[in-house]
Amino acid sequence: KTHTMQGSGNGVMRGIIPRAVEQILSQVKVMQAQRWQFTVSASFLEIYNENLRDLLVNLNLQDGASSSSAPSRPSSAAASANQKLAIKRDR
């Protein structure tokens, strides 16, 4: 599953995620040339043993510290870093 999503290397070995991001950013360029204005945001979630984890949230933000090695998210995502993610189930 991980290899399918992330792939390895470039070219034909790319996974679904890099291919989708490339397609989205390519369409952004086309639409900007047509004077469209918009904002693009993304989430990268891991689902493991029915637990969700946002892989783009800087975990050090929970402690009030900053880290240059981990990517940080916009303030709205950083503010919700302490919120537990959950899988929504139909009952």
Short mmCIF file of C-alpha atoms in Angstrom, two decimals:
data_model
loop_
_atom_site.label_atom_id
_atom_site.label_comp_id
_atom_site.label_asym_id
_atom_site.label_seq_id
_atom_site.Cartn_x
_atom_site.Cartn_y
_atom_site.Cartn_z
CA LYS A 1 0.00 0.00 0.00
CA THR A 2 2.76 2.46 0.89
CA HIS A 3 4.61 1.82 -2.36
CA THR A 4 1.41 2.33 -4.37
CA MET A 5 0.72 5.65 -2.64
CA GLN A 6 4.26 7.08 -2.42
CA GLY A 7 6.18 5.14 -5.03
CA SER A 8 9.95 5.21 -5.27
CA GLY A 9 12.09 7.55 -7.28
CA ASN A 10 10.92 9.47 -10.32
CA GLY A 11 9.28 8.63 -13.61
CA VAL A 12 7.30 5.43 -13.88
CA MET A 13 8.02 4.48 -10.26
CA ARG A 14 6.15 7.46 -8.81
CA GLY A 15 3.14 6.61 -6.68
CA ILE A 16 -0.39 7.96 -6.64
CA ILE A 17 0.41 10.90 -4.32
CA PRO A 18 3.21 12.50 -6.40
CA ARG A 19 1.24 11.92 -9.61
CA ALA A 20 -1.89 13.55 -8.14
CA VAL A 21 0.06 16.54 -6.78
CA GLU A 22 1.78 17.01 -10.14
CA GLN A 23 -1.59 16.95 -11.93
CA ILE A 24 -3.13 19.44 -9.49
CA LEU A 25 -0.20 21.87 -9.76
CA SER A 26 -0.22 21.55 -13.54
CA GLN A 27 -3.91 22.49 -13.59
CA VAL A 28 -3.17 25.40 -11.23
CA LYS A 29 -0.76 26.86 -13.79
CA VAL A 30 -3.32 26.49 -16.60
CA MET A 31 -6.05 28.16 -14.55
CA GLN A 32 -3.77 30.98 -13.35
CA ALA A 33 -3.02 31.77 -16.99
CA GLN A 34 -6.79 32.17 -17.37
CA ARG A 35 -6.80 34.67 -14.45
CA TRP A 36 -8.27 32.32 -11.89
CA GLN A 37 -7.37 33.07 -8.27
CA PHE A 38 -7.61 30.44 -5.59
CA THR A 39 -5.82 28.82 -2.67
CA VAL A 40 -4.61 25.23 -2.61
CA SER A 41 -4.18 23.37 0.65
CA ALA A 42 -3.47 19.72 1.40
CA SER A 43 -3.63 17.16 4.16
CA PHE A 44 -1.52 14.05 4.41
CA LEU A 45 -3.12 11.57 6.78
CA GLU A 46 -1.87 8.21 7.91
CA ILE A 47 -4.43 5.57 8.86
CA TYR A 48 -2.84 2.80 10.89
CA ASN A 49 -4.65 0.39 13.22
CA GLU A 50 -7.75 2.58 12.89
CA ASN A 51 -5.85 5.61 14.23
CA LEU A 52 -5.48 8.76 12.16
CA ARG A 53 -2.37 10.92 12.23
CA ASP A 54 -1.81 14.14 10.27
CA LEU A 55 1.68 13.75 8.85
CA LEU A 56 2.01 17.45 7.99
CA VAL A 57 1.44 18.81 11.50
CA ASN A 58 4.64 19.72 13.29
CA LEU A 59 4.36 17.62 16.46
CA ASN A 60 6.64 20.03 18.32
CA LEU A 61 3.93 22.69 18.07
CA GLN A 62 2.02 20.78 20.72
CA ASP A 63 4.78 21.61 23.21
CA GLY A 64 5.07 25.22 22.09
CA ALA A 65 8.49 24.58 20.57
CA SER A 66 9.47 25.03 16.97
CA SER A 67 11.59 22.78 14.82
CA SER A 68 13.29 23.60 11.56
CA SER A 69 13.46 19.94 10.54
CA ALA A 70 9.71 19.31 10.41
CA PRO A 71 7.32 21.13 8.08
CA SER A 72 4.83 23.42 9.71
CA ARG A 73 1.21 23.89 8.75
CA PRO A 74 -0.87 27.05 8.54
CA SER A 75 -1.99 28.43 11.89
CA SER A 76 -5.45 26.84 11.65
CA ALA A 77 -3.89 23.39 11.37
CA ALA A 78 -1.34 24.16 14.07
CA ALA A 79 -4.13 25.29 16.39
CA SER A 80 -5.89 21.96 15.91
CA ALA A 81 -2.72 19.91 16.46
CA ASN A 82 -3.94 18.98 19.94
CA GLN A 83 -7.24 17.65 18.60
CA LYS A 84 -7.45 13.90 18.22
CA LEU A 85 -8.34 12.74 14.74
CA ALA A 86 -10.93 9.99 14.48
CA ILE A 87 -12.45 7.79 11.82
CA LYS A 88 -16.11 8.66 11.27
CA ARG A 89 -18.27 5.58 11.12
CA ASP A 90 -21.84 5.15 9.91
CA ARG A 91 -23.93 3.54 12.61
#
